[in-house]
PDB file of C-alpha atoms in Angstrom:
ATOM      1  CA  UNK T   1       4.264  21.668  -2.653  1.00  0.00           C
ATOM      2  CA  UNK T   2       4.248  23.518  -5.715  1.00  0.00           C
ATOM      3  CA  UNK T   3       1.876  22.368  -8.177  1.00  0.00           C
ATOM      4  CA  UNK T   4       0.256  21.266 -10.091  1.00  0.00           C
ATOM      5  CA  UNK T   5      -0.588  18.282  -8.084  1.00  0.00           C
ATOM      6  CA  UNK T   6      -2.863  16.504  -5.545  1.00  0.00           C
ATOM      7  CA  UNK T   7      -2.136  15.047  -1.769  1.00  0.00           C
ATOM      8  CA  UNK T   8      -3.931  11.739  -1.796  1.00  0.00           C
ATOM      9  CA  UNK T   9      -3.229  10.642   1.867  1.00  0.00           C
ATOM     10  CA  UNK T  10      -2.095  11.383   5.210  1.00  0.00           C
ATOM     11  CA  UNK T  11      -1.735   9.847   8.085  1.00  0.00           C
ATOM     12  CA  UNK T  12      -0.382  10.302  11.698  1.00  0.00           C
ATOM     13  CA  UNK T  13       0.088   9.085  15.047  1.00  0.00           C
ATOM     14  CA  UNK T  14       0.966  10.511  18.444  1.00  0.00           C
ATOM     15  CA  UNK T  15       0.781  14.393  16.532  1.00  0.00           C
ATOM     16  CA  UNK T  16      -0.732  16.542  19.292  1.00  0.00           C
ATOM     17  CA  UNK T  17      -2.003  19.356  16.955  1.00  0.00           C
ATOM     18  CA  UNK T  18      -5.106  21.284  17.493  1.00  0.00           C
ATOM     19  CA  UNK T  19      -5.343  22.506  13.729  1.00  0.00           C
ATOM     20  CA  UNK T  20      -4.603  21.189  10.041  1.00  0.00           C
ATOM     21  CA  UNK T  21      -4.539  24.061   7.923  1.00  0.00           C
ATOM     22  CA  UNK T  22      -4.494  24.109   4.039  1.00  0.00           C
ATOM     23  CA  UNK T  23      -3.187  26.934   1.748  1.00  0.00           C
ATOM     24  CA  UNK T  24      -4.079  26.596  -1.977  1.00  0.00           C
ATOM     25  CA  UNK T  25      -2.442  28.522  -4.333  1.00  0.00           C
ATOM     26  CA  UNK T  26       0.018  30.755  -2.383  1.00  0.00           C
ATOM     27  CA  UNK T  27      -3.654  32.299  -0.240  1.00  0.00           C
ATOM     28  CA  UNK T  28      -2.449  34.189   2.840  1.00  0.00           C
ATOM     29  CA  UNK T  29      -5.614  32.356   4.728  1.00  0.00           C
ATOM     30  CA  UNK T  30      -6.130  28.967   4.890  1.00  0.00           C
ATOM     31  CA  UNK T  31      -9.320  27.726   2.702  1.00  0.00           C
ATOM     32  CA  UNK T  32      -9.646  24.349   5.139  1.00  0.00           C
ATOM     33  CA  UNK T  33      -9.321  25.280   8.814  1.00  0.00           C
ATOM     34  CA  UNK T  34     -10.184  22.218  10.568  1.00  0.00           C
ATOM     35  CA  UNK T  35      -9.612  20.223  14.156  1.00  0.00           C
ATOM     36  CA  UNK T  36      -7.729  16.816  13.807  1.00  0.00           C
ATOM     37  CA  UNK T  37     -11.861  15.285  14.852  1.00  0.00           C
ATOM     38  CA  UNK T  38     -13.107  16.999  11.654  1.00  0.00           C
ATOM     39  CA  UNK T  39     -10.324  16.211   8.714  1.00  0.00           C
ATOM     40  CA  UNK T  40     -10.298  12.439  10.222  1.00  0.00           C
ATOM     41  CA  UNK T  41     -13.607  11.273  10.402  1.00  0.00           C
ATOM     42  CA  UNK T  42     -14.666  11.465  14.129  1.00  0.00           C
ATOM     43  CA  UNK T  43     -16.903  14.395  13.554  1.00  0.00           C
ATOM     44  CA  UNK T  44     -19.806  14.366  10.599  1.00  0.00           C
ATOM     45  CA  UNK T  45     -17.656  16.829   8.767  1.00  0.00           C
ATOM     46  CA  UNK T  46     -18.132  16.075   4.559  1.00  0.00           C
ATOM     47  CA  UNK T  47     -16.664  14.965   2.835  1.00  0.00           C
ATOM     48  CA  UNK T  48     -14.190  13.755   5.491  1.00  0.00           C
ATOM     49  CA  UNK T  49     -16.207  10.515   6.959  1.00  0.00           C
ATOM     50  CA  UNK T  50     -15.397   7.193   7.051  1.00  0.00           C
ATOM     51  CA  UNK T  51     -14.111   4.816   5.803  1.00  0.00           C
ATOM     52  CA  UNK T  52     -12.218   8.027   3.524  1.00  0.00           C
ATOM     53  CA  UNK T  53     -11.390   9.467   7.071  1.00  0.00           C
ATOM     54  CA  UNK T  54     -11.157   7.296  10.347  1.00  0.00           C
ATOM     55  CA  UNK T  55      -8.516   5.570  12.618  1.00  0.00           C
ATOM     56  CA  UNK T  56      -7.064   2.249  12.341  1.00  0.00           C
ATOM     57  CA  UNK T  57      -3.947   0.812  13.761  1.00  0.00           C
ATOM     58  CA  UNK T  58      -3.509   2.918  16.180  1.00  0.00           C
ATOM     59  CA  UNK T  59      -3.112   5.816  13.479  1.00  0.00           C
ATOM     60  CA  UNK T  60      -5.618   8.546  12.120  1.00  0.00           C
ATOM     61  CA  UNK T  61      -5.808   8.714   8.002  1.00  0.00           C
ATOM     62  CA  UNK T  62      -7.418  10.855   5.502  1.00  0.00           C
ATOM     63  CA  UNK T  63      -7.533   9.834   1.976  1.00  0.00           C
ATOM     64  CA  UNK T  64      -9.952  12.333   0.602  1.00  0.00           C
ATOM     65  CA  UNK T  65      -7.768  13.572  -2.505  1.00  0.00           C
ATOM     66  CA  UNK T  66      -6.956  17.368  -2.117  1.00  0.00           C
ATOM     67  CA  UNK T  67      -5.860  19.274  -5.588  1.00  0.00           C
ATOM     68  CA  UNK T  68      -3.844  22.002  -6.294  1.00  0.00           C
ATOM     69  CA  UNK T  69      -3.669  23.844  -9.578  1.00  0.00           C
ATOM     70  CA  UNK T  70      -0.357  25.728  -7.941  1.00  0.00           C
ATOM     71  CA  UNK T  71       0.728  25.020  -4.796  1.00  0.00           C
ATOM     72  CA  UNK T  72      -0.266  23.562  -1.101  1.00  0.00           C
ATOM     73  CA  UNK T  73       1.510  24.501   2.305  1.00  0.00           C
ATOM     74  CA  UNK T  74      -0.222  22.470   4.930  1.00  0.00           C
ATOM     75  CA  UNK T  75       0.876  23.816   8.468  1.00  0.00           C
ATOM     76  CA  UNK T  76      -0.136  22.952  12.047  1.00  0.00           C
ATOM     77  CA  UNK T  77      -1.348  24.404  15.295  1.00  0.00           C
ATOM     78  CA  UNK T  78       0.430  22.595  18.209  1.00  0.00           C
ATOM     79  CA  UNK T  79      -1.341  21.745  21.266  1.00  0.00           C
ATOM     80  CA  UNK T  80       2.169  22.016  22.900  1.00  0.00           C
ATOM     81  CA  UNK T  81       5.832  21.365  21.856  1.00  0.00           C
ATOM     82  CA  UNK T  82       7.995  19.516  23.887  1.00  0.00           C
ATOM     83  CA  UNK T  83      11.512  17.639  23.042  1.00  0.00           C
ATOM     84  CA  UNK T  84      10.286  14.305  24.126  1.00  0.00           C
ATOM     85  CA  UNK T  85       6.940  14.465  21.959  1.00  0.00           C
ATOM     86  CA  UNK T  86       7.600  11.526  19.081  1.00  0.00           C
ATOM     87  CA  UNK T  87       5.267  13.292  16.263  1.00  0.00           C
ATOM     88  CA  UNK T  88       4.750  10.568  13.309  1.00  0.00           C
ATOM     89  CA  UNK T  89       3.083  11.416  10.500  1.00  0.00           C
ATOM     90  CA  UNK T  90       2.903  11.489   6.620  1.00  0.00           C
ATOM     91  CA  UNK T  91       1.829  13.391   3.912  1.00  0.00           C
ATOM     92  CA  UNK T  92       1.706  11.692   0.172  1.00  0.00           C
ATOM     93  CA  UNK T  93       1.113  13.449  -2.539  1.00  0.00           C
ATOM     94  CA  UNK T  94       1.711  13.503  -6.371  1.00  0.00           C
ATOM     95  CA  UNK T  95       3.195  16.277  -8.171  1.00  0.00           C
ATOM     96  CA  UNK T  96       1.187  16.967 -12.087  1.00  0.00           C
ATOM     97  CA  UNK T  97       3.701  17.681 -15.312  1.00  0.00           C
ATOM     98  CA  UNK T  98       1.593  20.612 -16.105  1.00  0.00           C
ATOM     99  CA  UNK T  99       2.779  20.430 -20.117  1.00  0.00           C
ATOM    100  CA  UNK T 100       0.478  16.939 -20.187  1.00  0.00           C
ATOM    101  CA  UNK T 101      -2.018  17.209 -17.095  1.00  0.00           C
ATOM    102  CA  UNK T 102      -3.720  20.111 -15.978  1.00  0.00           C
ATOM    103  CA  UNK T 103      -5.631  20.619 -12.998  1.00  0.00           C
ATOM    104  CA  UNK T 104      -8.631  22.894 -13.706  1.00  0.00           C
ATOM    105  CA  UNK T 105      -9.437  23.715  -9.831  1.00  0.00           C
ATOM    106  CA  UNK T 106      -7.510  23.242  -6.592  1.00  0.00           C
ATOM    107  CA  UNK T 107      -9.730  22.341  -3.714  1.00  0.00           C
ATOM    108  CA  UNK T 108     -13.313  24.310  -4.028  1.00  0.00           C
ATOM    109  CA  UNK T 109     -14.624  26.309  -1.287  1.00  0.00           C
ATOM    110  CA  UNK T 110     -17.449  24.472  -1.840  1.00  0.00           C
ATOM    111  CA  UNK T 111     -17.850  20.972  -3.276  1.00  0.00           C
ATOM    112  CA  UNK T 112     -20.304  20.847  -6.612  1.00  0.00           C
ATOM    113  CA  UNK T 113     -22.828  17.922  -6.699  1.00  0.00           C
ATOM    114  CA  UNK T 114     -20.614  15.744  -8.805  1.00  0.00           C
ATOM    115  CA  UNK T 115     -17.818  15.899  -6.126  1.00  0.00           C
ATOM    116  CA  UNK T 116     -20.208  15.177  -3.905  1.00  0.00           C
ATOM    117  CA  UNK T 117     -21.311  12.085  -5.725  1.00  0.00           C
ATOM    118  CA  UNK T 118     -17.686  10.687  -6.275  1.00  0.00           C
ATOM    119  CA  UNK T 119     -17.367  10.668  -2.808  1.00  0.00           C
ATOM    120  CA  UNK T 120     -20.374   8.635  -1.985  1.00  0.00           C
ATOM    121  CA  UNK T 121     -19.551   6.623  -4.594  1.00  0.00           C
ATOM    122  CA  UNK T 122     -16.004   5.999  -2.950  1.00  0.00           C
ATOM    123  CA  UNK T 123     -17.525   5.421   0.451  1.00  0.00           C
ATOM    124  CA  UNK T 124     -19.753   2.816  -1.091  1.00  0.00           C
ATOM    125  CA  UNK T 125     -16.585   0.951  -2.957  1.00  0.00           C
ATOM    126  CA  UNK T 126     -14.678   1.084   0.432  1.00  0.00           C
ATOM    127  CA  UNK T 127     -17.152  -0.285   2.743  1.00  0.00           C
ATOM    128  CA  UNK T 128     -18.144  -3.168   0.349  1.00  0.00           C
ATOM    129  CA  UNK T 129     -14.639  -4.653   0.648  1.00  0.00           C
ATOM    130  CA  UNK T 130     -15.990  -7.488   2.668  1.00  0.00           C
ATOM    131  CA  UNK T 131     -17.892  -9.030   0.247  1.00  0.00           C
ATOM    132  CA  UNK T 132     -16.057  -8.326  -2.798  1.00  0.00           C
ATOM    133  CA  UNK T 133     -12.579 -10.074  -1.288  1.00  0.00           C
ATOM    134  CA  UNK T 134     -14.981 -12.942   0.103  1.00  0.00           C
ATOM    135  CA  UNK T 135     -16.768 -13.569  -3.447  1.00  0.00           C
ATOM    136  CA  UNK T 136     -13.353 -13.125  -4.822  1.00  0.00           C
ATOM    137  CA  UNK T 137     -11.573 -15.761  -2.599  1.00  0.00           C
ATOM    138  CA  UNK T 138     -14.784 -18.084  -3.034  1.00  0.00           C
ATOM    139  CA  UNK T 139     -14.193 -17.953  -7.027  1.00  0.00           C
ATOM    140  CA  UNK T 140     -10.460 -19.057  -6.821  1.00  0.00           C
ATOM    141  CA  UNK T 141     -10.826 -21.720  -4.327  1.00  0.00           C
ATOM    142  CA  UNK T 142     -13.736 -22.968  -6.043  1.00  0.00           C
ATOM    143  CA  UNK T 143     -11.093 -25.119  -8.074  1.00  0.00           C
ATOM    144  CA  UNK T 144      -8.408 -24.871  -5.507  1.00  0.00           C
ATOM    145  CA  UNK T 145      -5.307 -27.482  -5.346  1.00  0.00           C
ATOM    146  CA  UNK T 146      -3.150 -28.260  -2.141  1.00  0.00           C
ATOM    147  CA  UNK T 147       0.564 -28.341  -1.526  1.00  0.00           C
ATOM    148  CA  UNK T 148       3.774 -29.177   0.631  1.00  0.00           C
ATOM    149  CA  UNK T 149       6.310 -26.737   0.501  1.00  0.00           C
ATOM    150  CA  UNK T 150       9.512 -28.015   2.251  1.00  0.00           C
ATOM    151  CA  UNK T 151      12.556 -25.887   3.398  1.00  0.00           C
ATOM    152  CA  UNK T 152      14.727 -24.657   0.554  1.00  0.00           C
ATOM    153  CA  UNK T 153      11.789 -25.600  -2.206  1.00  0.00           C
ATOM    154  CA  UNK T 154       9.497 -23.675  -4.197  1.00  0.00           C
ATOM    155  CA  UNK T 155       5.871 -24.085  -5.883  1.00  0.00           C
ATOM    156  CA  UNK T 156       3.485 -22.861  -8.656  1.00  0.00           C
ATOM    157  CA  UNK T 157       0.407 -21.377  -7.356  1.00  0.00           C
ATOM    158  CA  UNK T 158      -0.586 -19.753 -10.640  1.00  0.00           C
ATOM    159  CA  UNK T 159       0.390 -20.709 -14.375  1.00  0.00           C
ATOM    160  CA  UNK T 160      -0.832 -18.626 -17.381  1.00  0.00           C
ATOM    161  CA  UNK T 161      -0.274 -18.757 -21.323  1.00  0.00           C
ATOM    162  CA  UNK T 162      -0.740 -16.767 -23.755  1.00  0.00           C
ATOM    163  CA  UNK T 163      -2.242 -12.789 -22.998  1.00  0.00           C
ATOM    164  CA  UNK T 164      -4.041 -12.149 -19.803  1.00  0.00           C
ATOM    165  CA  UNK T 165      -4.268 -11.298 -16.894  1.00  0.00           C
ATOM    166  CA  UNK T 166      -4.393 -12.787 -13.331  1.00  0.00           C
ATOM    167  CA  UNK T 167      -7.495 -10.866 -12.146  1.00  0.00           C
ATOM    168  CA  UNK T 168      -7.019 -12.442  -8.515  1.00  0.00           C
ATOM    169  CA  UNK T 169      -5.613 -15.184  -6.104  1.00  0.00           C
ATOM    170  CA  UNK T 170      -6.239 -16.682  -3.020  1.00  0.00           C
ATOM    171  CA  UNK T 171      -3.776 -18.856  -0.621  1.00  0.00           C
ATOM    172  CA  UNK T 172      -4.876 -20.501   2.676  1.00  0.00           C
ATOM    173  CA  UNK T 173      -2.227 -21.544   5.081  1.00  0.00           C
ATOM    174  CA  UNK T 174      -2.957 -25.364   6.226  1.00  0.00           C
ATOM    175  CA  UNK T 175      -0.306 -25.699   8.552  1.00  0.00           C
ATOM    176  CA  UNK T 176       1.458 -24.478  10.754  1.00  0.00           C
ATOM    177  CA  UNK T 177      -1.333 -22.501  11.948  1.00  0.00           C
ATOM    178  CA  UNK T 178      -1.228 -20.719  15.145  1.00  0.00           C
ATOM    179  CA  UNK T 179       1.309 -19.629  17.299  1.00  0.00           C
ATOM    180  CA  UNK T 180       4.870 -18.103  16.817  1.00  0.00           C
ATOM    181  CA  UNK T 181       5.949 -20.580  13.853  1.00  0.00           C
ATOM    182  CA  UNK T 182       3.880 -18.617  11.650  1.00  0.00           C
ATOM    183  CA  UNK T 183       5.047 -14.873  12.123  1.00  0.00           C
ATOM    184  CA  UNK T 184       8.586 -17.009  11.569  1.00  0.00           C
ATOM    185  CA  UNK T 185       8.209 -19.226   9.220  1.00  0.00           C
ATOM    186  CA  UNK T 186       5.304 -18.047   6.821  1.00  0.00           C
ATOM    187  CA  UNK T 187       4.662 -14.516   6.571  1.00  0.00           C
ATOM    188  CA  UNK T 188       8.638 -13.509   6.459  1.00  0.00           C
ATOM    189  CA  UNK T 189       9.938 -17.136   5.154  1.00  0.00           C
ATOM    190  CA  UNK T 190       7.416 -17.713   2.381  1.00  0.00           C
ATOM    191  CA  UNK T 191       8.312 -15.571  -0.204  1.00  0.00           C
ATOM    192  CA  UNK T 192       5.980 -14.540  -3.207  1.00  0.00           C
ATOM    193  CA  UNK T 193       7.423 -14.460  -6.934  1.00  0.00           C
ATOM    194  CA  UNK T 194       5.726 -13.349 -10.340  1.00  0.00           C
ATOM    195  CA  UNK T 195       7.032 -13.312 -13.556  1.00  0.00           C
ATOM    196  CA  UNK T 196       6.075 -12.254 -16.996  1.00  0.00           C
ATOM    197  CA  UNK T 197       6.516 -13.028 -20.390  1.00  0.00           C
ATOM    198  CA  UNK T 198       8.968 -15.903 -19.583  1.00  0.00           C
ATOM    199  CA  UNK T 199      11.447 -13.140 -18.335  1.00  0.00           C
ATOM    200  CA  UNK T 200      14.233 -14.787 -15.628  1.00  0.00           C
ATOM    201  CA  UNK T 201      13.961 -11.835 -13.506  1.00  0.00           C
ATOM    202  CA  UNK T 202      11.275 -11.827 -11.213  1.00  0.00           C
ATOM    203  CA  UNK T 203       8.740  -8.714 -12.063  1.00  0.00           C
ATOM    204  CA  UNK T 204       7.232  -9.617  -8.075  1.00  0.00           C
ATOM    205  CA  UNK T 205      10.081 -10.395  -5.432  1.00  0.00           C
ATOM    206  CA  UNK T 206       8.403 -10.163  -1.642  1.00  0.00           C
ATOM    207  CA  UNK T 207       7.861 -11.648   1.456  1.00  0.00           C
ATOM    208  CA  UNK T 208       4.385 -13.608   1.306  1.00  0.00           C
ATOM    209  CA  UNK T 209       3.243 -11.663   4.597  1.00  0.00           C
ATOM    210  CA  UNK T 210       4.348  -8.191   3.486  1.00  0.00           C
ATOM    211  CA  UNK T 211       2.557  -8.375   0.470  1.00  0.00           C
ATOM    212  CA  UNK T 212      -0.458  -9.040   2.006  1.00  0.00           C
ATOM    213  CA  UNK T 213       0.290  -6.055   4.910  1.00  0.00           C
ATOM    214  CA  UNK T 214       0.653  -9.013   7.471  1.00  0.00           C
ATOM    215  CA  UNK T 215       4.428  -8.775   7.629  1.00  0.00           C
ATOM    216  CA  UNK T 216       4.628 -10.444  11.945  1.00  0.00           C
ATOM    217  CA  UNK T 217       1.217 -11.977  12.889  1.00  0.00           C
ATOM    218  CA  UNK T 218      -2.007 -12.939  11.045  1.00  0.00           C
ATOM    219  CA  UNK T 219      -4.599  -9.722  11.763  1.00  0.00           C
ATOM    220  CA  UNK T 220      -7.574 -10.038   9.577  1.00  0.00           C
ATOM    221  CA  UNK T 221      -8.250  -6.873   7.703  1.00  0.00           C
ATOM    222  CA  UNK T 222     -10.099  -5.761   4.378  1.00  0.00           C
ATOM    223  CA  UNK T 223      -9.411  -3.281   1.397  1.00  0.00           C
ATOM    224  CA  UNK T 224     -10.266  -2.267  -2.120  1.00  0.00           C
ATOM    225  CA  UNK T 225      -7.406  -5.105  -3.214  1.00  0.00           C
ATOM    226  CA  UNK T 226      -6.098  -7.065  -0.524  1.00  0.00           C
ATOM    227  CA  UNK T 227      -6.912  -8.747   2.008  1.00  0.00           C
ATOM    228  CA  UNK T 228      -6.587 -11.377   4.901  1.00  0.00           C
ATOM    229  CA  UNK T 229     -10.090 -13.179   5.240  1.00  0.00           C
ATOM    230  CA  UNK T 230     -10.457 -15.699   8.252  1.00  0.00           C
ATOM    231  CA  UNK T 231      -6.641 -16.761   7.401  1.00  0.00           C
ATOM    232  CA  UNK T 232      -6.902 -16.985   3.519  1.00  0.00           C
ATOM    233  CA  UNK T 233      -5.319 -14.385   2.452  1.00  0.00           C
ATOM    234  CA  UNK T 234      -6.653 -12.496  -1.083  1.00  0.00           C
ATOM    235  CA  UNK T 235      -5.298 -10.449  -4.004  1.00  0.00           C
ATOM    236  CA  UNK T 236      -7.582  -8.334  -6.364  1.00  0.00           C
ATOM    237  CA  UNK T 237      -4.572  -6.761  -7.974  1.00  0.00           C
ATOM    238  CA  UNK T 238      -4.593  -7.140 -11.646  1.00  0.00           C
ATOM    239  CA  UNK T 239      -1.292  -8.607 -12.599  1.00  0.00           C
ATOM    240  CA  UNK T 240      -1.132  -8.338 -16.892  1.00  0.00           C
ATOM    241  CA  UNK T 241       0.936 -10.512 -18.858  1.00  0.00           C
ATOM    242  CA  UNK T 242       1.448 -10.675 -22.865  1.00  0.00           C
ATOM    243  CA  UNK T 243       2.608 -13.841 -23.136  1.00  0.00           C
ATOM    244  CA  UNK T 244       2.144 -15.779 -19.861  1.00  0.00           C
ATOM    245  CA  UNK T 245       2.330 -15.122 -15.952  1.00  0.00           C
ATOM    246  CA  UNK T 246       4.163 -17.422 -13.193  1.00  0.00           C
ATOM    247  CA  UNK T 247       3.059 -16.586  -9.403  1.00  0.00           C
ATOM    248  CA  UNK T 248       6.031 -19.093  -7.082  1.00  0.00           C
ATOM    249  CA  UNK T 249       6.246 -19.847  -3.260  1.00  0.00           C
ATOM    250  CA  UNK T 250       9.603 -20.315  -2.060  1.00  0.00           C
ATOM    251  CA  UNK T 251      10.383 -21.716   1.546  1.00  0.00           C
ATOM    252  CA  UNK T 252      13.439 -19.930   2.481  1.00  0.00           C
ATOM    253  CA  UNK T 253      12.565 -21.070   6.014  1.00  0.00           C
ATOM    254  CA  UNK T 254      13.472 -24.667   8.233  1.00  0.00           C
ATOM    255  CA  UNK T 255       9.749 -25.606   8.609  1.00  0.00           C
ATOM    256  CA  UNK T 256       7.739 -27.252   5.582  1.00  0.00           C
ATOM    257  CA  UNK T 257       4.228 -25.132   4.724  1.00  0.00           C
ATOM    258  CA  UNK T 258       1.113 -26.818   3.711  1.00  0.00           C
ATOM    259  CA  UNK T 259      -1.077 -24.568   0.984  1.00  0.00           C
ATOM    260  CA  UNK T 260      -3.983 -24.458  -0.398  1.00  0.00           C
ATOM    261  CA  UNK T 261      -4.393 -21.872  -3.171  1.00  0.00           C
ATOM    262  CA  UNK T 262      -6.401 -20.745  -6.691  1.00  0.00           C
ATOM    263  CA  UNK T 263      -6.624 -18.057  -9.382  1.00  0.00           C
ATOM    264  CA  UNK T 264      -9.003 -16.327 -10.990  1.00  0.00           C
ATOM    265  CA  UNK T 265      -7.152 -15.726 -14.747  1.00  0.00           C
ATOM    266  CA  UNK T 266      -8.668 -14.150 -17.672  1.00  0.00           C
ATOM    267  CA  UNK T 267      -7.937 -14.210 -21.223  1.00  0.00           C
ATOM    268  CA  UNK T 268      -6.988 -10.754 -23.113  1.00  0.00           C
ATOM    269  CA  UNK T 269      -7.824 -11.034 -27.245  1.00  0.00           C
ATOM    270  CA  UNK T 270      -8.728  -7.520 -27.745  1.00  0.00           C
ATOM    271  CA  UNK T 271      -6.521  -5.466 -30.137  1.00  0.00           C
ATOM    272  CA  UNK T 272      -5.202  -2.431 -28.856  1.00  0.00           C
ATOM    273  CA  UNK T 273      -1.896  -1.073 -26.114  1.00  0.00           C
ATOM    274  CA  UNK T 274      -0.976  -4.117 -24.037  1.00  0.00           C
ATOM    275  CA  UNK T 275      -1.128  -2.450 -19.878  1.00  0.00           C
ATOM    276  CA  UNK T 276       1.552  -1.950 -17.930  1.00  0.00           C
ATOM    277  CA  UNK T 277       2.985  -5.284 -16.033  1.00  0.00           C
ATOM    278  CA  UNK T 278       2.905  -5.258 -12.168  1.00  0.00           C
ATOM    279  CA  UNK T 279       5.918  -4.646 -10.020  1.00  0.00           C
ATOM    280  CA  UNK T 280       6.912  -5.601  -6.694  1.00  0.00           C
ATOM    281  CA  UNK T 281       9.889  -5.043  -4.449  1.00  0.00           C
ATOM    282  CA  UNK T 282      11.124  -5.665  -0.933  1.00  0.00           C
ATOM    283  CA  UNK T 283      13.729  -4.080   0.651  1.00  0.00           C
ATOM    284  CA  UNK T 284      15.173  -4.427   4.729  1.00  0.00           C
ATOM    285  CA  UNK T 285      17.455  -1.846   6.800  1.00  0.00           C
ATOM    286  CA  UNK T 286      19.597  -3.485   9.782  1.00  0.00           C
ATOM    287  CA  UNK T 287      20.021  -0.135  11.317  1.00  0.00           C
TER     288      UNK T 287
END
């Protein structure tokens, strides 16, 4: 990667590698040297602990940011390479226009107290998802309505005027619950639509259990912004709008889905640059 720039995950499964090894700046040794135990959160290694640095899904992650002011070439030591091994794994990262951003330091030898603190602080914001998503779903069902979708029909689950912002929302499935008729008809069937500012084109266009990372079965989980809580499933993503915001359900499948779903939508009258609207897009492969 040539910089300037930062890698702000990576992930794998199946990788049989002994080492990770990190070199900033075009260094002929690597500044981090460390075992797959000790840059994903098994071993007390800091600031590479959970929930930054763990497993989940039957993957490893780390999503301790690493910058570079130049470059990064991360390499691996194999355990062993053989043709049948199926190595998965990514690395994101997010390359700096160095005219407009600069990065002052690629990744310190040694972390300074206020690193240090950010990542504590980060630790505590992860591991108090729970509560946030459950106070969050509590406030929009507090004045939650109840619907009938039927095959080929779609509903309103959120309408806003004027300029705000639809800080989160919360939909329960009623029925069906349990059972194969939900991976089929809800989470892939029911599909989730936002627009903005009265525009025709959806700004939001996805299937209702991919955008909540349940795209074939229910599996309760928690994060920073979404979330599926004892089967209601909860949004935190601020969705902007400058002059009004439409969340839809549309049944595109053959069985009708009862709902039960609330907002939480605040009002915007402070002067100054309107933010950005939220996008999101879906897209299959057959092969």
């Amino acid at each position: 990667m040539k910089g300037p720039g930062y890698v702000s995950r990576i992930w794998y499964a199946s990788f049989k590698a002994k080492r990770w090894l990190f070199f900033f700046d075009g260094e002929s040794a690597p500044r981090l040297d460390l075992t797959p135990d000790e840059l994903f959160g098994k071993a007390d290694h800091f600031p590479f602990v959970p929930p930054l640095a763990g497993r989940s899904s039957g993957g490893k992650y780390c999503l301790v940011p690493m910058p570079f002011k130049e470059s990064l070439r991360v390499e691996v030591e194999p355990e062993a390479v053989n043709p049948s091994d199926r190595n998965y794994f990514h690395i994101n990262y997010t390359l700096l226009d160095g005219e407009r951003v600069t990065v002052s330091e690629s990744w310190p030898s040694e972390l300074t107290p206020d690193m240090s603190n950010a990542v504590v602080r980060a630790n505590q914001a992860f591991e108090n998802t729970d509560r946030q998503l459950s106070d969050a779903r509590d406030a929009c069902l507090a004045s939650a309505a109840t619907a009938t979708v039927a095959p080929g029909e779609e509903i309103d689950i959120v309408v806003a005027h004027g300029v705000g912002c639809i800080d989160a929302f919360a939909v329960r499935v009623e029925s069906p619950i349990g059972g194969e008729l939900v991976g089929q008809e809800v989470l892939r069937k029911l599909r989730l639509l936002g627009h903005w500012d009265g525009a025709k084109r959806p700004s939001i266009d996805v299937p209702f259990g991919d955008f909540f990372c349940n795209p074939f079965y229910p599996r309760w989980f928690s994060s920073y912004w979404l979330g599926n809580m004892d089967g209601c499933y909860v949004s935190r993503m601020p969705m902007p709008f400058r002059k009004g915001g439409t969340l839809r359900v549309r049944n595109t499948g053959r069985q009708a889905v009862t709902l039960r779903f609330g907002a939480k939508v605040s009002s915007d009258t402070s002067p100054g640059e309107p933010r950005r609207l939220f996008h999101g897009k879906w897209a299959a492969s057959s092969t």
